[in-house]
mmCIF file of C-alpha atoms in Angstrom:
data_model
loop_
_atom_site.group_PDB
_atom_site.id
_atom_site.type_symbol
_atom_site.label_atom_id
_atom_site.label_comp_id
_atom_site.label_asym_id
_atom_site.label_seq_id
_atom_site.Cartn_x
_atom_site.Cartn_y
_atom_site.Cartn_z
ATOM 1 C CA UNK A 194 96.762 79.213 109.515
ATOM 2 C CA UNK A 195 93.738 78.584 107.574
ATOM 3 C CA UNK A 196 93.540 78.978 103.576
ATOM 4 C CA UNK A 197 93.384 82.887 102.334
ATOM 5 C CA UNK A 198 89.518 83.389 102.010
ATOM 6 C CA UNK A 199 88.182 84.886 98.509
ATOM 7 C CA UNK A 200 85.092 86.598 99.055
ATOM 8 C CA UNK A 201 84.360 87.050 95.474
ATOM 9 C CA UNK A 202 84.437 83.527 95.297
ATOM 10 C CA UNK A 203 82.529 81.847 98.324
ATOM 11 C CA UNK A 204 79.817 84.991 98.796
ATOM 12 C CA UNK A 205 76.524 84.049 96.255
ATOM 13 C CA UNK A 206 76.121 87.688 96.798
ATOM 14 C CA UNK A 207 78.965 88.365 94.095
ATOM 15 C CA UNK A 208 77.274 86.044 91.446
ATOM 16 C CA UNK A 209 75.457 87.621 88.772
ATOM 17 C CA UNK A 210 75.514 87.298 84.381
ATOM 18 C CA UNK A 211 76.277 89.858 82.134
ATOM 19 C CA UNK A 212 72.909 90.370 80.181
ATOM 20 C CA UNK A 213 70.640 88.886 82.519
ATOM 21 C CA UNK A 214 68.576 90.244 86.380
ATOM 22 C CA UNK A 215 68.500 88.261 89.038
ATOM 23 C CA UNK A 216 66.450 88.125 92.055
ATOM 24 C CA UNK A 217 69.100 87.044 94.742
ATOM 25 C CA UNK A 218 68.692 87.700 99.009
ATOM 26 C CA UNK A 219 71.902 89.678 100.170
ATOM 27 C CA UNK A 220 72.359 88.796 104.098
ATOM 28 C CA UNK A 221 73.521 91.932 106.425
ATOM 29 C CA UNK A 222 77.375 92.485 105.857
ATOM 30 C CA UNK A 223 79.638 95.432 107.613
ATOM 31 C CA UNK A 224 82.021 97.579 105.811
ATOM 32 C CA UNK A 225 84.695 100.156 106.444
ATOM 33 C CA UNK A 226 82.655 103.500 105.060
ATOM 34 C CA UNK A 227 83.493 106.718 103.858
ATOM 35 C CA UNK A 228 80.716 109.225 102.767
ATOM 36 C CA UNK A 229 81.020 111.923 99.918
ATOM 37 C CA UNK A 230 79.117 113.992 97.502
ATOM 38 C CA UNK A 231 79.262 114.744 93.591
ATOM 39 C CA UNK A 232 81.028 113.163 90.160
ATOM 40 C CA UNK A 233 83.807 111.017 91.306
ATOM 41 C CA UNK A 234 85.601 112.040 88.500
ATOM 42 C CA UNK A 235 86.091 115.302 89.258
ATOM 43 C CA UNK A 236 85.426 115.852 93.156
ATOM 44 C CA UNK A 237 88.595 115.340 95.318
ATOM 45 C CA UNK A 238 86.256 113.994 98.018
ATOM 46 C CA UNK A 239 86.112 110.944 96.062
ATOM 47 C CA UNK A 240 89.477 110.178 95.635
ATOM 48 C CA UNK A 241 90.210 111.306 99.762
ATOM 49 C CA UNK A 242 87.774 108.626 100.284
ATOM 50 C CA UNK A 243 89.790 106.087 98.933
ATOM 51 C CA UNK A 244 93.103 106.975 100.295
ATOM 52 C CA UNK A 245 91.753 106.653 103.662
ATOM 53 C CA UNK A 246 90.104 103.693 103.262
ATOM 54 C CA UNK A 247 92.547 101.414 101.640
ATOM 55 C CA UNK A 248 95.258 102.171 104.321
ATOM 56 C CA UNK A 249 92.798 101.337 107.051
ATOM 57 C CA UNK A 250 91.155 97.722 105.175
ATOM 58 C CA UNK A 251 95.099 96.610 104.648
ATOM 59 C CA UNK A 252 96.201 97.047 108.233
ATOM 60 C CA UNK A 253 92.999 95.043 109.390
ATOM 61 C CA UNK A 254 93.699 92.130 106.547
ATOM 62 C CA UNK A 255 97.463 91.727 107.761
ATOM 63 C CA UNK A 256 96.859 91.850 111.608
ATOM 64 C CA UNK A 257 93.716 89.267 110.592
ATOM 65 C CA UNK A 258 96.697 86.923 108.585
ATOM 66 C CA UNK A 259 99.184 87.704 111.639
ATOM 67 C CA UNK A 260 96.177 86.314 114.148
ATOM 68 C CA UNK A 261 95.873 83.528 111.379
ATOM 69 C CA UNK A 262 92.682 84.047 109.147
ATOM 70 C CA UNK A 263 94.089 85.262 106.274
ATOM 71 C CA UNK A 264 91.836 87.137 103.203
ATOM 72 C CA UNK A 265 92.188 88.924 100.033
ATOM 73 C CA UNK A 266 90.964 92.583 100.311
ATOM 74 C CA UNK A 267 87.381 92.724 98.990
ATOM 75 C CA UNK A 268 86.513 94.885 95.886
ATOM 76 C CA UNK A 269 85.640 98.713 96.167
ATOM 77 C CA UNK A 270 81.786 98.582 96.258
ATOM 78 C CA UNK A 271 79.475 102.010 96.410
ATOM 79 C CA UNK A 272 76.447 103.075 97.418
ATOM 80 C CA UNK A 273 74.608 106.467 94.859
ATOM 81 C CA UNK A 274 71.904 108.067 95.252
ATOM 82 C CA UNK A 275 70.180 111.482 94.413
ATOM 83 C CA UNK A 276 67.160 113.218 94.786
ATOM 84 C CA UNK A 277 66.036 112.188 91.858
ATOM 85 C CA UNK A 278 67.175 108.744 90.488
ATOM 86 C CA UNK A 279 66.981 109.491 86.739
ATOM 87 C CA UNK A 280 70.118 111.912 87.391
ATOM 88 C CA UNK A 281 71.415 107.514 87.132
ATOM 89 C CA UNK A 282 69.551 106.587 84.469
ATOM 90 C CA UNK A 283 68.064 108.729 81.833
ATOM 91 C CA UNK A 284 69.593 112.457 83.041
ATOM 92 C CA UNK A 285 72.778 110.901 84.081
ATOM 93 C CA UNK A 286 73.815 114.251 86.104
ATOM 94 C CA UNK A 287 76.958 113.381 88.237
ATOM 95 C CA UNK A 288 76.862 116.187 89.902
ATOM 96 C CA UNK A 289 74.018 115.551 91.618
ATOM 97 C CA UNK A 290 75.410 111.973 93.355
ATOM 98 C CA UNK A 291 75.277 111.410 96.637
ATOM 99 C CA UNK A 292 78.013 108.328 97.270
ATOM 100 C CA UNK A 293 79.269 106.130 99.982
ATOM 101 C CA UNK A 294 82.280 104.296 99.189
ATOM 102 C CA UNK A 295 83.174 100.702 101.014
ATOM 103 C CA UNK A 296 85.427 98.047 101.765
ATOM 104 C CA UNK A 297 83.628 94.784 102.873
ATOM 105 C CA UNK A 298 84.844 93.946 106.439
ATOM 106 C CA UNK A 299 85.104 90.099 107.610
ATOM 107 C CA UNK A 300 82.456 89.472 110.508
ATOM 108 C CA UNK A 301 85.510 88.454 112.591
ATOM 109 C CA UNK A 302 86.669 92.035 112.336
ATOM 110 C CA UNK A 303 85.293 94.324 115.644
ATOM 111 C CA UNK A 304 85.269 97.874 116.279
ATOM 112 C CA UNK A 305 88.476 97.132 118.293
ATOM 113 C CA UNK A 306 90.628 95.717 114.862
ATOM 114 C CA UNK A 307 89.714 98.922 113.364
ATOM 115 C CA UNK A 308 90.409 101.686 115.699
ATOM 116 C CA UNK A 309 93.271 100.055 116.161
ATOM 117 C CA UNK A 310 94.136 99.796 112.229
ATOM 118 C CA UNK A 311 93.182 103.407 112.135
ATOM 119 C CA UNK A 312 95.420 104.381 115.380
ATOM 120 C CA UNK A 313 98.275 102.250 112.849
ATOM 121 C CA UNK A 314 97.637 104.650 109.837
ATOM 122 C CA UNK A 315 97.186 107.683 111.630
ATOM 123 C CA UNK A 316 100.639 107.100 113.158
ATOM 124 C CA UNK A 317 102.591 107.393 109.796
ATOM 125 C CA UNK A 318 101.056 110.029 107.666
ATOM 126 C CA UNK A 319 97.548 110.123 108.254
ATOM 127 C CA UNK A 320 94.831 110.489 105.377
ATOM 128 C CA UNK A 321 92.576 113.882 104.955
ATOM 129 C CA UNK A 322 89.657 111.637 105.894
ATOM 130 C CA UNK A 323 90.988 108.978 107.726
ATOM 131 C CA UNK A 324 88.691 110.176 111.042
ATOM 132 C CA UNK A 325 85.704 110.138 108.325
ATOM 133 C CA UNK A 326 86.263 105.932 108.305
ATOM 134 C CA UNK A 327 83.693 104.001 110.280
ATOM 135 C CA UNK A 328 82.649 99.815 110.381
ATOM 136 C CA UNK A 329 79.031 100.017 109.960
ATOM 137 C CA UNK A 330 76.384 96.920 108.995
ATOM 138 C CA UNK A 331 74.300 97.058 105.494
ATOM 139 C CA UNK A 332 70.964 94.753 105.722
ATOM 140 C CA UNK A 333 69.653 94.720 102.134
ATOM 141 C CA UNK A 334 67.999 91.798 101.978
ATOM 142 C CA UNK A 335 66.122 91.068 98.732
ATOM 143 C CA UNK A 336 68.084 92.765 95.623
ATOM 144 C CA UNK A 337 67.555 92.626 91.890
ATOM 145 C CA UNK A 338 71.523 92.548 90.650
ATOM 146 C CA UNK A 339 73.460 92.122 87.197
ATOM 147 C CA UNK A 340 77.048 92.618 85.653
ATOM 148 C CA UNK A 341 77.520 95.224 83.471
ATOM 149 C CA UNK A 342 80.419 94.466 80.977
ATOM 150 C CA UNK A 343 81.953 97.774 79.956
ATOM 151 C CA UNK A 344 82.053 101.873 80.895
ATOM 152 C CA UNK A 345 80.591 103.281 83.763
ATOM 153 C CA UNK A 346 79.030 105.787 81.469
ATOM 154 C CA UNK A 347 77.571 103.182 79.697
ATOM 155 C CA UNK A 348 75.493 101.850 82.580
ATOM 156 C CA UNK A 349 72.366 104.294 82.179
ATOM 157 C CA UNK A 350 70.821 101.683 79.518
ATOM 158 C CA UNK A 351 71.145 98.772 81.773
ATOM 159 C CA UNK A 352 69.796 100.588 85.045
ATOM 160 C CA UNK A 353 66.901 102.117 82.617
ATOM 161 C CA UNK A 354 65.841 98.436 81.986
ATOM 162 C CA UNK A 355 66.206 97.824 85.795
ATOM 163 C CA UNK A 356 64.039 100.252 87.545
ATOM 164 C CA UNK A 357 61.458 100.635 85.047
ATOM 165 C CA UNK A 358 60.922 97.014 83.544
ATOM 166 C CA UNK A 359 62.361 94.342 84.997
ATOM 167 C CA UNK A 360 61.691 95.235 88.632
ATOM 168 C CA UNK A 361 57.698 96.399 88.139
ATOM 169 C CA UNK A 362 57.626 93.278 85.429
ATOM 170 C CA UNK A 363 57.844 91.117 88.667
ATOM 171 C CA UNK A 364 56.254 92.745 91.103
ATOM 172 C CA UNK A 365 58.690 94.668 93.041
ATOM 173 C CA UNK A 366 59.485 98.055 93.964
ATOM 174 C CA UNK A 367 62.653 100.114 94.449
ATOM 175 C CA UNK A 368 63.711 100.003 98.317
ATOM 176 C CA UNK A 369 67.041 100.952 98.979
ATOM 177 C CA UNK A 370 70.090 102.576 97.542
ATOM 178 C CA UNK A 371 71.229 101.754 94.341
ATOM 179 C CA UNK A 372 75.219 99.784 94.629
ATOM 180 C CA UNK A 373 77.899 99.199 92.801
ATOM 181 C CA UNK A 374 80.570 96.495 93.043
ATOM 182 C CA UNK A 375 83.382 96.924 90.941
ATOM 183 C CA UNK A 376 85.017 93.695 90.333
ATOM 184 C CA UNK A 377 87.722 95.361 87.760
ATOM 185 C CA UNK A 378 90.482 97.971 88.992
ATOM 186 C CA UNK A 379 89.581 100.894 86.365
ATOM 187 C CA UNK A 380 93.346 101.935 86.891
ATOM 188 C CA UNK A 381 94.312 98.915 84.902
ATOM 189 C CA UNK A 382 91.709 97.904 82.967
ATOM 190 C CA UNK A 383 90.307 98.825 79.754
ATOM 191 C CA UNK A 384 86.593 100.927 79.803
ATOM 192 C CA UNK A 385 84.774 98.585 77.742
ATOM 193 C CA UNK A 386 86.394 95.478 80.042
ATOM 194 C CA UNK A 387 85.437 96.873 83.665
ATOM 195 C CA UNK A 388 83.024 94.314 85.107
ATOM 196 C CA UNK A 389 80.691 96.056 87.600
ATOM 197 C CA UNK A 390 78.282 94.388 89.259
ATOM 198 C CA UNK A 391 75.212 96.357 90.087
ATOM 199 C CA UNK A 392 72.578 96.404 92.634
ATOM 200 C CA UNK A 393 69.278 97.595 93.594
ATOM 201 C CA UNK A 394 67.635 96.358 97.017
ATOM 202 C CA UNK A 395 63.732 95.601 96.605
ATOM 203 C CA UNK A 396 60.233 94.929 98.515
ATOM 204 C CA UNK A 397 57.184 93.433 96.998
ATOM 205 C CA UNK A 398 54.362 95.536 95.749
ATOM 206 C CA UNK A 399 54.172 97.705 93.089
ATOM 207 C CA UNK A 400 55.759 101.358 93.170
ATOM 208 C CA UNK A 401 54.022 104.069 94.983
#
């Protein structure tokens, strides 16, 4: 049995500082996915999505420990987008979010580990969206990140400073879908504690 691997801890991916953008390469990584549409406060896609995925990441994590690599579930990470990106920023328009919602997958972890961890859960009392679950790579590749100390509503500020300083202030233009990685459970944590780190995937050139 090797030791329990912490991806928060030994992927640079994870890094980034409260009050400060940073340039960092993101190599391709595979998730468990679930896809959905509008404000996850109020849509009950949302909260589908995360009752099938959960189920599904756990059984892969204890047959991976029974096999002998042993790891602690990742954090909930998300993928938003809209039509128009100031619904994020400026307009702030949940309604109008697009979202995928993820578990990152160890690259030991085939297609076999998790139709078989979904033939597990499906066997007991299956999720509404458990056959909505798929393992699919994400190839980002150059990202402008931060950590945002605080509400999710409180975000818009931070993202403003993003997309229309930071990122044309060095020569780069918006490339890929904006993501969230929420390294706080908002279940048990305070709103102006939640640590989320967020993401925006980049090329160089200026915007179009």
């Amino acid at each position: 049995m090797t030791g329990k691997v912490d991806f928060k801890k030994s992927l640079d991916s994870y890094r980034a500082r409260a009050g400060r953008f940073r340039v960092a390469e993101v190599p391709p990584m595979q998730y468990l996915m679930v896809d959905g549409h509008g404000d996850p406060n109020t849509s009950p896609a949302y909260g589908q999505a995360l009752e099938a995925l959960y189920p599904v990441a756990y059984r892969i994590k204890f047959a991976s420990k029974a096999a002998g690599r042993d790891y602690v579930v990742p954090p909930l990470e998300g993928l938003w987008w809209a039509d128009d990106m100031d619904a994020f920023t400026s307009g702030r328009d949940k309604s109008k979010w697009d979202w995928t919602m993820m578990l990152l997958t160890p690259d030991w972890i085939g297609s076999d580990e998790v139709d078989a961890a979904v033939a597990a859960v499906a066997a007991k009392k299956p999720p509404d969206r458990l056959g909505d679950v798929r393992l699919e790579f994400l190839d980002e590749g150059l990202c402008v990140q931060t950590l945002h100390v605080g509400s999710f509503d409180d975000e818009g500020p931070v993202l403003e400073r993003m997309h229309h300083e930071f990122i044309p202030a060095n020569g780069l233009r918006m490339a890929g879908t904006h993501h969230e990685i929420y390294l706080a459970d908002p279940r048990r944590t305070a709103p102006e504690k939640l640590r989320t780190l967020l993401r925006q995937p980049v090329i160089a050139g200026p915007a179009a």
